[in-house]
CSV table of C-alpha atoms in Angstrom, one decimal:
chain,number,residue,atom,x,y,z
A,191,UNK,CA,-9.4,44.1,88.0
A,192,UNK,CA,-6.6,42.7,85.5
A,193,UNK,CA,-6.4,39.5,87.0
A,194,UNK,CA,-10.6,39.2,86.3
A,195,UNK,CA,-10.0,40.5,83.4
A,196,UNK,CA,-7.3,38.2,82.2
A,197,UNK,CA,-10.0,35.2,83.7
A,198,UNK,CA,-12.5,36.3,81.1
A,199,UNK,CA,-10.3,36.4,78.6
A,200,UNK,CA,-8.9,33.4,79.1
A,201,UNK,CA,-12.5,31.8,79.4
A,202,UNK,CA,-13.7,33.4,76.1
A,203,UNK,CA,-10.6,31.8,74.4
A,204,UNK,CA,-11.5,28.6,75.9
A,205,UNK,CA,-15.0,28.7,74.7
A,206,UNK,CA,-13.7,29.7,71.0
A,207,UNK,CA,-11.4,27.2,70.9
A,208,UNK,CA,-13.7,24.6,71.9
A,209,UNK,CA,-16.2,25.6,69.3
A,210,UNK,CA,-13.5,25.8,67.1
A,211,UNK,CA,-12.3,22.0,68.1
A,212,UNK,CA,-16.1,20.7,68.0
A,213,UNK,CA,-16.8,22.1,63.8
A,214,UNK,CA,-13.1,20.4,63.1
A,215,UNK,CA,-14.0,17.7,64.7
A,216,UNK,CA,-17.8,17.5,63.1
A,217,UNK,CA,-15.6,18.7,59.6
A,218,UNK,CA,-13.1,15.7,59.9
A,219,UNK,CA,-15.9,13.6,61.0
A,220,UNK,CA,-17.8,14.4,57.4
A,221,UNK,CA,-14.6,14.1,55.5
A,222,UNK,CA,-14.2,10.0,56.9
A,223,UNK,CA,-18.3,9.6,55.8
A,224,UNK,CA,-17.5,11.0,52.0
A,225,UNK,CA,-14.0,9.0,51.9
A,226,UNK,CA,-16.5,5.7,53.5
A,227,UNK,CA,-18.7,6.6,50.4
A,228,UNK,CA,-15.8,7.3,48.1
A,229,UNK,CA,-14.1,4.1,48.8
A,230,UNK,CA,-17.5,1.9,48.7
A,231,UNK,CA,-18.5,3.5,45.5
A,232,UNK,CA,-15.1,2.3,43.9
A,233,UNK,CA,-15.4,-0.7,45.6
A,234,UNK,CA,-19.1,-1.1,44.2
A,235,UNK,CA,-18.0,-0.3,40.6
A,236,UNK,CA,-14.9,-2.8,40.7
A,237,UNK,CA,-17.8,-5.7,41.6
A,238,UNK,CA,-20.1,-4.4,38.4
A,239,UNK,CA,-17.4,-4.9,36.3
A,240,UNK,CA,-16.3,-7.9,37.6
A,241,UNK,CA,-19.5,-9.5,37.7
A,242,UNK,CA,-19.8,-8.8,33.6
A,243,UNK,CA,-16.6,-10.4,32.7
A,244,UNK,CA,-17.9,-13.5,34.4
A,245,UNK,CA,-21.1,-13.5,32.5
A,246,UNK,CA,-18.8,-12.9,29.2
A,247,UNK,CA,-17.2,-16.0,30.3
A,248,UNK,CA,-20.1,-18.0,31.4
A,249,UNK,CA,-22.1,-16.7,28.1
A,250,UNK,CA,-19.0,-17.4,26.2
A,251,UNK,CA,-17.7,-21.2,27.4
A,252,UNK,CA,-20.8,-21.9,28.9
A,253,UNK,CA,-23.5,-20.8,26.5
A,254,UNK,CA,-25.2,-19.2,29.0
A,255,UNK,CA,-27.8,-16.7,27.4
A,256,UNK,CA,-30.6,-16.6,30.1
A,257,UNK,CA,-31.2,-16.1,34.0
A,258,UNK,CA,-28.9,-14.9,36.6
A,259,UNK,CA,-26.5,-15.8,39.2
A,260,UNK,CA,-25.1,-14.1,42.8
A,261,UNK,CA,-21.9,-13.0,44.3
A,262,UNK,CA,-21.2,-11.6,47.0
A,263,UNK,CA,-17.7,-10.4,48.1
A,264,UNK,CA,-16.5,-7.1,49.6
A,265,UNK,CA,-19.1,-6.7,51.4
A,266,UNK,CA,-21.0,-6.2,48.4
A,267,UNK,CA,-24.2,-8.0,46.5
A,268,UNK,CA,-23.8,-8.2,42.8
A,269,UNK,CA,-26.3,-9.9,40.4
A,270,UNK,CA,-25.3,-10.4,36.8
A,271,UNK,CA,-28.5,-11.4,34.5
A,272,UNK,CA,-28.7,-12.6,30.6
A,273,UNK,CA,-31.3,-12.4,28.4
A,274,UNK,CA,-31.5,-12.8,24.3
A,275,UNK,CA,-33.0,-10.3,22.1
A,276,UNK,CA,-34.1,-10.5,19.0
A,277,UNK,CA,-32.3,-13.6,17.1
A,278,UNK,CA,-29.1,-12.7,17.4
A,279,UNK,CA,-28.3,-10.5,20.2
A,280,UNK,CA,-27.4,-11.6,24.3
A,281,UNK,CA,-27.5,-9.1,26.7
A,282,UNK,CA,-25.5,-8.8,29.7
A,283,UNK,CA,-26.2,-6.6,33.1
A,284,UNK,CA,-24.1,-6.8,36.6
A,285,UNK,CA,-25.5,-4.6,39.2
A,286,UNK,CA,-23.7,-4.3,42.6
A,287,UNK,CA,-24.7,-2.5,45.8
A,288,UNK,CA,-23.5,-2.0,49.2
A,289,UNK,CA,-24.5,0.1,52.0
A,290,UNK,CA,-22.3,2.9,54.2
A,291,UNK,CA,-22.8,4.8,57.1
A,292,UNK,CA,-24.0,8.5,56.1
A,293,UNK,CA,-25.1,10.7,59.0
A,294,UNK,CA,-27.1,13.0,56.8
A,295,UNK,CA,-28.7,10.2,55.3
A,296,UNK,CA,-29.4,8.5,58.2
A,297,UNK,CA,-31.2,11.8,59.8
A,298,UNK,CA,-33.4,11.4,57.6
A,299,UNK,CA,-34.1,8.1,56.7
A,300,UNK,CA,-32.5,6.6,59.9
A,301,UNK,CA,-31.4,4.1,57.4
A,302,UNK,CA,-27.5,3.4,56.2
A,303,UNK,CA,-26.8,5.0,52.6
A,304,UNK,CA,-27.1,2.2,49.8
A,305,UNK,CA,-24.4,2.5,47.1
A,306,UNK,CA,-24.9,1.1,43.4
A,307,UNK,CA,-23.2,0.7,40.2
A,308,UNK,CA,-24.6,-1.3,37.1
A,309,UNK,CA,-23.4,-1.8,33.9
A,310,UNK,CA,-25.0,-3.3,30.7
A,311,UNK,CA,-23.6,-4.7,27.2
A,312,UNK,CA,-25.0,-6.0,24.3
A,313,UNK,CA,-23.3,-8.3,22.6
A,314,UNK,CA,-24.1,-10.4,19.0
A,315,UNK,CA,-23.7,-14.3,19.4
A,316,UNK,CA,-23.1,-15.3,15.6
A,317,UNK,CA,-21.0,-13.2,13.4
A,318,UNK,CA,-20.9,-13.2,9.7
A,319,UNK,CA,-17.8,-14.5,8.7
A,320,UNK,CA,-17.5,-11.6,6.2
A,321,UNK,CA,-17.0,-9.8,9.1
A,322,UNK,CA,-13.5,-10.4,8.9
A,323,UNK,CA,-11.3,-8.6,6.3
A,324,UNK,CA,-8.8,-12.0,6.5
A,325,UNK,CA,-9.5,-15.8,7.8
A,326,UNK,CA,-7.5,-19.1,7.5
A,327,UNK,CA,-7.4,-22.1,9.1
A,328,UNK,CA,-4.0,-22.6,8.4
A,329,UNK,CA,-1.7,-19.8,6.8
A,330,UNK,CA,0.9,-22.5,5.3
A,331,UNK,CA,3.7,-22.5,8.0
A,332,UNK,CA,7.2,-20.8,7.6
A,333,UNK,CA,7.3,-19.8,4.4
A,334,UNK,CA,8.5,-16.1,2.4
A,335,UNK,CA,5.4,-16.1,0.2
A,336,UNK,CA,3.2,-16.0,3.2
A,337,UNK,CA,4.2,-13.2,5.3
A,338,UNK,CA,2.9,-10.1,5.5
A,339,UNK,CA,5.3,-7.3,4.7
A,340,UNK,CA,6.0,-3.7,5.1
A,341,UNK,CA,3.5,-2.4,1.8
A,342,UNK,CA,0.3,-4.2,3.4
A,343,UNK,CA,-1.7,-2.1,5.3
A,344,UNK,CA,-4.7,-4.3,6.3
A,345,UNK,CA,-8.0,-2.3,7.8
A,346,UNK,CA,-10.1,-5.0,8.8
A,347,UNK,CA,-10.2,-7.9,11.2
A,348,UNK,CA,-7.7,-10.5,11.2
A,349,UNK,CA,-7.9,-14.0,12.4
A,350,UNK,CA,-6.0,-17.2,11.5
A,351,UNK,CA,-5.9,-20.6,13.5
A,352,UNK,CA,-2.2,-21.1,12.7
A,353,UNK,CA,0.6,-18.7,12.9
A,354,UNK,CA,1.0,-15.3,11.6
A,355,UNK,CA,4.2,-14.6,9.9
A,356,UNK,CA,5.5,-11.0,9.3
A,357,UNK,CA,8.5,-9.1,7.6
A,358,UNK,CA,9.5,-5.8,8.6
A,359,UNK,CA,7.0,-3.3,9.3
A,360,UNK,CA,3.5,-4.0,7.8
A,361,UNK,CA,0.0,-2.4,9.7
A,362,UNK,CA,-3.0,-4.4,10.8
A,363,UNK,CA,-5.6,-1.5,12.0
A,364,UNK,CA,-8.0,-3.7,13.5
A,365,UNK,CA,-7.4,-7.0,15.9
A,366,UNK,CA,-5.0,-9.5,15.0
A,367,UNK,CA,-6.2,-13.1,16.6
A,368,UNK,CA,-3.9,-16.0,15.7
A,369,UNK,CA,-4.4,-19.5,17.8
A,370,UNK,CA,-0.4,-20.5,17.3
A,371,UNK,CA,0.8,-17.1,18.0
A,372,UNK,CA,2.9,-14.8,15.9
A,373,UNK,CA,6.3,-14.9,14.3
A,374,UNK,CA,8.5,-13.0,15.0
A,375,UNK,CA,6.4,-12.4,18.6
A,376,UNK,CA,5.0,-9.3,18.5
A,377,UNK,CA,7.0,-8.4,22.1
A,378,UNK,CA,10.3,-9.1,21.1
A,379,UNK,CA,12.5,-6.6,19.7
A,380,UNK,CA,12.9,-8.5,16.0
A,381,UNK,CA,9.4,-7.9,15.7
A,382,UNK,CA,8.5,-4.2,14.2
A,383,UNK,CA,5.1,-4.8,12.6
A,384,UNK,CA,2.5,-2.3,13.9
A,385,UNK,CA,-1.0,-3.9,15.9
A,386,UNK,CA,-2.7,-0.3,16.2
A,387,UNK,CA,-5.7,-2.6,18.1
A,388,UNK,CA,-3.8,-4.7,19.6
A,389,UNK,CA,-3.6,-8.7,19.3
A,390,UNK,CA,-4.2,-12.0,21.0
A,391,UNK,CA,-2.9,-15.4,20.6
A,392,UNK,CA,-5.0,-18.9,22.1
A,393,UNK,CA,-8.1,-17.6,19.9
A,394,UNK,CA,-9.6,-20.7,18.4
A,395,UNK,CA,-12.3,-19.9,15.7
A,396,UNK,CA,-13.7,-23.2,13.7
A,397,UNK,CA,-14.4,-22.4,10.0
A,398,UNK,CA,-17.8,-22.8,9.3
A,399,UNK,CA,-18.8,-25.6,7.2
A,400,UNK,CA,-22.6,-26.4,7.9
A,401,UNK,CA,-24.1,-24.7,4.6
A,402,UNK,CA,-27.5,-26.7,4.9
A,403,UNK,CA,-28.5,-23.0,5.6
A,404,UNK,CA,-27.9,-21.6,1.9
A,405,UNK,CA,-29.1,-25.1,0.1
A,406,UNK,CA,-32.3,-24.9,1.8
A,407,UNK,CA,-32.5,-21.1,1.0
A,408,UNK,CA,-32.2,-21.7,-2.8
A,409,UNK,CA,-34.5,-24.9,-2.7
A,410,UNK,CA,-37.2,-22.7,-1.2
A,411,UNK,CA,-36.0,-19.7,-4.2
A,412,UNK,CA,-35.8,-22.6,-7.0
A,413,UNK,CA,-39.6,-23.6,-5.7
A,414,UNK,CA,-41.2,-26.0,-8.6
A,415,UNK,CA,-38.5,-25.1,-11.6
A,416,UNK,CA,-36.5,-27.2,-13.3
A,417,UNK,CA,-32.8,-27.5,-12.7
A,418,UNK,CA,-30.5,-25.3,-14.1
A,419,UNK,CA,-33.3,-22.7,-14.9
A,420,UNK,CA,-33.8,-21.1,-11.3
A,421,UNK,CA,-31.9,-20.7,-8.1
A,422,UNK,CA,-30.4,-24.9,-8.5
A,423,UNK,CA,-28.0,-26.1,-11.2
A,424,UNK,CA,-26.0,-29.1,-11.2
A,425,UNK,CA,-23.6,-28.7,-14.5
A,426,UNK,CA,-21.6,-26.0,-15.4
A,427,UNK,CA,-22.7,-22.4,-15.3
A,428,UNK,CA,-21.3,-18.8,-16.2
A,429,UNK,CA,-22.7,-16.2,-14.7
A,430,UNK,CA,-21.9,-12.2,-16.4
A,431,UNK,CA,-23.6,-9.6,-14.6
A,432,UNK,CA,-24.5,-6.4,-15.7
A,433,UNK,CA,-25.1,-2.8,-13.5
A,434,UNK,CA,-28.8,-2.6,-14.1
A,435,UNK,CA,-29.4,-5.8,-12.0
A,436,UNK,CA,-29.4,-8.5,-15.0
A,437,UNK,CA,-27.0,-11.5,-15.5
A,438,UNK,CA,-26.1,-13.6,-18.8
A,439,UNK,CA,-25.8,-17.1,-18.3
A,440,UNK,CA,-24.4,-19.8,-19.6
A,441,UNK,CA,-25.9,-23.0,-18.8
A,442,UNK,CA,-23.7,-26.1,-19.5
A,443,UNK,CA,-24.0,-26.3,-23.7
A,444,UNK,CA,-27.0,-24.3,-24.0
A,445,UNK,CA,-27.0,-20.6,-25.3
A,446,UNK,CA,-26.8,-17.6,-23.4
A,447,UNK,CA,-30.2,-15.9,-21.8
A,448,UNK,CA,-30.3,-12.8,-20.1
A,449,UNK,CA,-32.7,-12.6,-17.1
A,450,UNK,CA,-33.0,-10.2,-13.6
A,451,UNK,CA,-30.8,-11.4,-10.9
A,452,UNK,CA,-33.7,-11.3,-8.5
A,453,UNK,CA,-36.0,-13.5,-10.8
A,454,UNK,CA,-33.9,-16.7,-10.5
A,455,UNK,CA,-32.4,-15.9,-7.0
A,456,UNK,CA,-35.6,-14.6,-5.3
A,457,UNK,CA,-34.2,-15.3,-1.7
A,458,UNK,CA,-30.7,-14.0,-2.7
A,459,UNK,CA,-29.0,-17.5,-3.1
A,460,UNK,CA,-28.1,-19.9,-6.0
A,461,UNK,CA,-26.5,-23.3,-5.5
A,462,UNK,CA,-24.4,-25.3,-7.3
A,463,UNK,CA,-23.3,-28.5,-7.4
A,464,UNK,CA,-20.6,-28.0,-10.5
A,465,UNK,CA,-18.2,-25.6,-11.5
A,466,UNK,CA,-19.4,-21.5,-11.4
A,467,UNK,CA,-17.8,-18.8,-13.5
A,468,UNK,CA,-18.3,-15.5,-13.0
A,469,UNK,CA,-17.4,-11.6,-14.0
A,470,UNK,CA,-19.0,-8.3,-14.6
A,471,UNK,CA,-21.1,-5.3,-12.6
A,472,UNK,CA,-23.0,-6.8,-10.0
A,473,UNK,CA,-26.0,-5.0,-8.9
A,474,UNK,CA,-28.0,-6.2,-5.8
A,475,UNK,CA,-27.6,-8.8,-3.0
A,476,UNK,CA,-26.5,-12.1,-4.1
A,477,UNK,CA,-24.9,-15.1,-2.2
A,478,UNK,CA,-23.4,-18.3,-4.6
A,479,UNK,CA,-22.8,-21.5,-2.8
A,480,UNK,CA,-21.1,-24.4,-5.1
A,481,UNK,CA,-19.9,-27.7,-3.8
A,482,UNK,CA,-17.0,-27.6,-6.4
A,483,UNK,CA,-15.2,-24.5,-8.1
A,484,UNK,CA,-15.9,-20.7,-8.7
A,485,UNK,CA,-13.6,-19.0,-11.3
A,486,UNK,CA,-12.8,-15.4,-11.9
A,487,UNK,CA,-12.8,-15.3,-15.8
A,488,UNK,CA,-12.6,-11.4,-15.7
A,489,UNK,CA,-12.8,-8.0,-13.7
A,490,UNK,CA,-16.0,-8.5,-11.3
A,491,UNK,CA,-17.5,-4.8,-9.6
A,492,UNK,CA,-20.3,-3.5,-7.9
A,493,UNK,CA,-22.2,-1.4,-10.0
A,494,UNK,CA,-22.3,1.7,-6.8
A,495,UNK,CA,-18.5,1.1,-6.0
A,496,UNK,CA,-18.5,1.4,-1.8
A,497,UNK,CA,-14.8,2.6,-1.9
A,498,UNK,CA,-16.6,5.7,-3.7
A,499,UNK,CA,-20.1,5.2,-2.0
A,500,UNK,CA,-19.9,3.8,1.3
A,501,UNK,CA,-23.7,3.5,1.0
A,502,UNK,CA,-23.9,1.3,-1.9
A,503,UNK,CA,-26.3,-1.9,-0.8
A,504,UNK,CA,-24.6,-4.1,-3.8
A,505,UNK,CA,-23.4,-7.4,-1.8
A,506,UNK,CA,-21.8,-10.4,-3.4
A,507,UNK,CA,-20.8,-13.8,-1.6
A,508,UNK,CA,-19.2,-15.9,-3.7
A,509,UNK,CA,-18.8,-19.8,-1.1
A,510,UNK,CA,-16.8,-23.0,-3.0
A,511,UNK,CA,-16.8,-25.9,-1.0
A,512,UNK,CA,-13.6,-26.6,-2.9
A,513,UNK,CA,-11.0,-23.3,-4.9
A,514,UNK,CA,-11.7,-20.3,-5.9
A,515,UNK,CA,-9.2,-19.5,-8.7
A,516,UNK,CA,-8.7,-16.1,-10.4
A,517,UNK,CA,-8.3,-17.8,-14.2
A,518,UNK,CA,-4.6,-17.7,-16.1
A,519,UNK,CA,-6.2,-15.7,-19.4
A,520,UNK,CA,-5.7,-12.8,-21.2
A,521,UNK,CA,-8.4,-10.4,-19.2
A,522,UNK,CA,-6.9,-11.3,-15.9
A,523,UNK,CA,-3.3,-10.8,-17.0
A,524,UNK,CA,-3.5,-6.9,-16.6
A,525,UNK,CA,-4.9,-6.6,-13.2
A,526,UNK,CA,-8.2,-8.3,-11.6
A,527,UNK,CA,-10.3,-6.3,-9.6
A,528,UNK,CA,-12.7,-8.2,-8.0
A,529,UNK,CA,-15.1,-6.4,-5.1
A,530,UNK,CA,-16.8,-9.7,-3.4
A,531,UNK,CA,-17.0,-11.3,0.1
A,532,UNK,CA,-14.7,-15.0,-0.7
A,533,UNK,CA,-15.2,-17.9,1.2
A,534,UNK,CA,-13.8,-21.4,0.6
A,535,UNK,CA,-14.3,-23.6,3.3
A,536,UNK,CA,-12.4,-26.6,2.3
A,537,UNK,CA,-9.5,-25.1,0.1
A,538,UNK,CA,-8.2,-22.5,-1.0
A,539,UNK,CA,-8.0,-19.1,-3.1
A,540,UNK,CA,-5.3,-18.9,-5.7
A,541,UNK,CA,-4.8,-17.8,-9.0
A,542,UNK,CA,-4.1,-20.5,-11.3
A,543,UNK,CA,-0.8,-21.3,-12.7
A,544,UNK,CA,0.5,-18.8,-10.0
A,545,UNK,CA,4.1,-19.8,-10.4
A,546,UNK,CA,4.4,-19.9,-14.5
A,547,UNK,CA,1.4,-17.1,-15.5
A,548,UNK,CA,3.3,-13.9,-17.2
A,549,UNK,CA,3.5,-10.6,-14.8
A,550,UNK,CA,-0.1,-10.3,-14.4
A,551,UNK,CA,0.1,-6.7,-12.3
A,552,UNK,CA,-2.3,-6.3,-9.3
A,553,UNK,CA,-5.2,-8.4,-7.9
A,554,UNK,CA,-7.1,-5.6,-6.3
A,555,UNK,CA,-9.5,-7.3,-3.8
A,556,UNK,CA,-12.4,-5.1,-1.8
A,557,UNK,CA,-14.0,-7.4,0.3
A,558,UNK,CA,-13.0,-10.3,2.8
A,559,UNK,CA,-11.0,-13.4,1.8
A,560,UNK,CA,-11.9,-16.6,4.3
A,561,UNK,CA,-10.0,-19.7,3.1
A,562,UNK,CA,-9.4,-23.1,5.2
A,563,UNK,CA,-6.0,-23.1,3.2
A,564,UNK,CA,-3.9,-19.8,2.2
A,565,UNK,CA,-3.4,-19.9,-1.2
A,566,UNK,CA,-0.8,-18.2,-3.5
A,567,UNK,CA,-1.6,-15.7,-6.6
A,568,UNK,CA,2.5,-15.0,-7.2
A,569,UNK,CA,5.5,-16.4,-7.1
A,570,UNK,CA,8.4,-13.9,-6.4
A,571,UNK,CA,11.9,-14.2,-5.3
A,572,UNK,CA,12.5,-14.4,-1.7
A,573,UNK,CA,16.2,-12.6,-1.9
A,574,UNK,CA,14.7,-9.8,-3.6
A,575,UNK,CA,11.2,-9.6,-3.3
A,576,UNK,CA,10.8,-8.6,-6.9
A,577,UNK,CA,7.9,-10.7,-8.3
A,578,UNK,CA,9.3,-13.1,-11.0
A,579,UNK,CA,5.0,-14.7,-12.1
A,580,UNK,CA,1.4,-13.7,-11.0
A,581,UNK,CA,-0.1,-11.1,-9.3
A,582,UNK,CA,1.1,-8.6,-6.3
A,583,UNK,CA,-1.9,-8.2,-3.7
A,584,UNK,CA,-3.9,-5.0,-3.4
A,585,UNK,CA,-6.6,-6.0,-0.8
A,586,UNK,CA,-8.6,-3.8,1.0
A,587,UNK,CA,-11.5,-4.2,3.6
A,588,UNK,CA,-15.0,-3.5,2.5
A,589,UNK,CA,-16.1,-1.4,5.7
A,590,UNK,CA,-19.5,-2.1,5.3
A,591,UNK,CA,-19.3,-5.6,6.4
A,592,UNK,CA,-19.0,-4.5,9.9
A,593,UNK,CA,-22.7,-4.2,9.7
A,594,UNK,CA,-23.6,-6.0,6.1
A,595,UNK,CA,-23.1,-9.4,4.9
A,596,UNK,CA,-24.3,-11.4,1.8
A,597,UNK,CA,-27.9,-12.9,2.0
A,598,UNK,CA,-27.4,-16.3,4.4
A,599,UNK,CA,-23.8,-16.0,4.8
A,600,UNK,CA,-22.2,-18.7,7.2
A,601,UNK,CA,-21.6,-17.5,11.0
A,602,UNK,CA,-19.5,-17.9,13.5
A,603,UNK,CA,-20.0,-18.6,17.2
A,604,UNK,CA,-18.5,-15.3,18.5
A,605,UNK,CA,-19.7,-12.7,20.7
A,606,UNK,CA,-19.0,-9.5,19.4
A,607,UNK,CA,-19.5,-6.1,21.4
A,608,UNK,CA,-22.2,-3.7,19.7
A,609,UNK,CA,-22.9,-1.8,22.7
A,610,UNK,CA,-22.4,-1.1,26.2
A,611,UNK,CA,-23.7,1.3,29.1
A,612,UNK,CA,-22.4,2.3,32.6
């Protein structure tokens, strides 16, 4: 009796062991299909991303804004397609697939498990070049007056296509792009200024310079006037604006008049082909193109002040072909505010007699400054830093211009990310 007894038992812990061996066995089995599917998702994902970053480059050296192109790799199909929306926008998709063996699946589909991963951006092809807090083509070389030191704290983008040049410790809180490179470099242990978003050197960005845009906007505002009456003036002008929308003007010799901004700028531009002055409380959306001079005789505002209302729509771009010049007088020699988007293509933006003005306290800039040439607004002494003529600089970034720009400001050829989906 033991020894059938003992046969049983030893049979019954056969059979449980090999039921026991079969569910690890169907267990480790189902463990391999979800590390299969774990692995090809990854894999599938990687390709998505991938496959954008080509279209960004295709889009971006190629021009590429429509169709779509294959690849497959890793045994993996992605498409990535382009298409334009609206008149300023590309957008981008990549999605990748790949199949995997999944026995559940397969039960009951009797077909292999397809994995997929897509992801899609938006990007805008022309940018405002107000977008940028700070532009130059060339930022002077290696000089003292040029650098930025440890009091500047700038908050919007920065770009130059020279050299940026630092001292000490200052902050740049958005993007720092400089074509040349930085000095001190930004990875070497002299450097201690702060990139809180990082930056990039080998970024090329070509000033714009076609402005056939804005002329042909104020022909079409000027329609049948005469010259110097409308939206087109070819001698002298001085513009004073005033909060509830109005500006006196000066026209060459002739007396002052006082008429509505919108009346003699009905698409939002004037042009000039002489010398512009201008100062007051702007109220509205105005861009001012002259082929020659604009001058800051005085204090120039926005009537809602965005550093107070960040939803004031008051937007002033004031484009010279050649300087715009904050003018040596008694107004400006007790701080200049000026709140503005400033843009000279072919010079620069100084304040006159920089080096021999008295103390003239603080230029206090809201806005963006875009210049081909850095100018200076105050000379100081490079041994102790202590400003001997001019102005110290107070500049801060007018957030809205993320978003807002003057009517028919000039654009860049840069794709810009405004959204993206996975």
């Amino acid at each position: 009796m033991w020894g059938k007894g003992a046969l049983i038992a030893v049979l019954g812990f056969t059979m449980t062991f090999s039921i026991y061996k079969l569910n690890l066995s169907k267990a480790i089995f189902s463990t391999d299909e979800h590390i299969s599917t774990h692995y090809m998702q990854t894999i599938v994902a990687q390709n998505a991303k991938s496959g954008l970053n080509m279209g960004i480059y295709k889009a971006w050296n190629e021009a590429w804004n429509t169709g779509n192109f294959t690849i497959a790799e890793d045994a993996c199909t992605t498409i990535v397609s382009a298409a334009t929306v609206g008149a300023d926008s590309l957008q981008l998709m990549s999605k990748a697939w790949s199949y995997v063996f999944d026995e559940g699946h397969y039960a009951q589909t009797s077909q292999a498990l397809k994995v997929q991963d897509s992801i899609t951006a938006l990007f805008a092809k022309e940018t405002p070049i107000s977008h940028y807090f700070w532009f130059t083509n060339n930022e002077g070389g290696v000089q003292d007056w040029n650098k930025w030191i440890t009091t500047d704290t700038v908050s919007g983008p920065v770009h130059t296509n020279s050299a940026i040049y630092t001292y000490n410790s200052p902050v740049f809180n958005e993007k720092v792009t400089a074509y040349k490179g930085f000095s001190p470099d930004p990875v070497s242990s002299s450097s201690t200024a702060n990139f809180y978003d990082g930056w990039e050197v080998g970024i090329e960005i070509p000033i714009p310079t076609d402005m056939t845009v804005l002329v042909a906007a104020a022909i079409i505002g000027n329609g049948l006037a005469p010259l110097n009456t409308k939206s087109i003036y070819n001698i002298d002008t001085s513009f004073e604006f005033f909060a509830d929308g109005k500006v006196a003007r000066i026209v060459g010799a002739d007396p002052p008049d006082t008429v509505l901004v919108t009346d003699i700028a009905p698409t939002g531009v004037i042009y000039s082909a002489n010398d512009v002055r201008v100062k007051g409380v702007f109220n509205g959306q105005l861009t001012i193109y002259t082929t020659d001079d604009i001058w800051f005789d005085d204090d120039l505002v926005y009537a809602s002040d965005p550093t107070v209302n960040p939803g004031s729509d008051d937007i002033l771009g004031l484009i010279a072909r050649d300087e715009i010049i904050v003018t040596d007088n008694v107004a400006n020699n007790s701080d200049c505010i000026i709140q503005a988007c400033i843009f000279t293509w072919n010079d620069d933006f100084e304040a006159e007699n920089y080096s021999t003005r008295p103390l003239a306290g603080e230029l206090k800039i809201t806005g963006s400054i875009v210049q081909k040439n850095r100018g200076r607004i105050g000379n100081f002494n490079a041994t102790t830093g202590i400003i001997t003529a001019g102005f110290t600089r107070n500049y801060q970034y007018d957030t809205r211009l993320i978003t807002l720009s003057p009517p028919y400001y000039p654009t860049i050829s840069h794709l810009r990310l405004l959204s993206w989906w996975e």
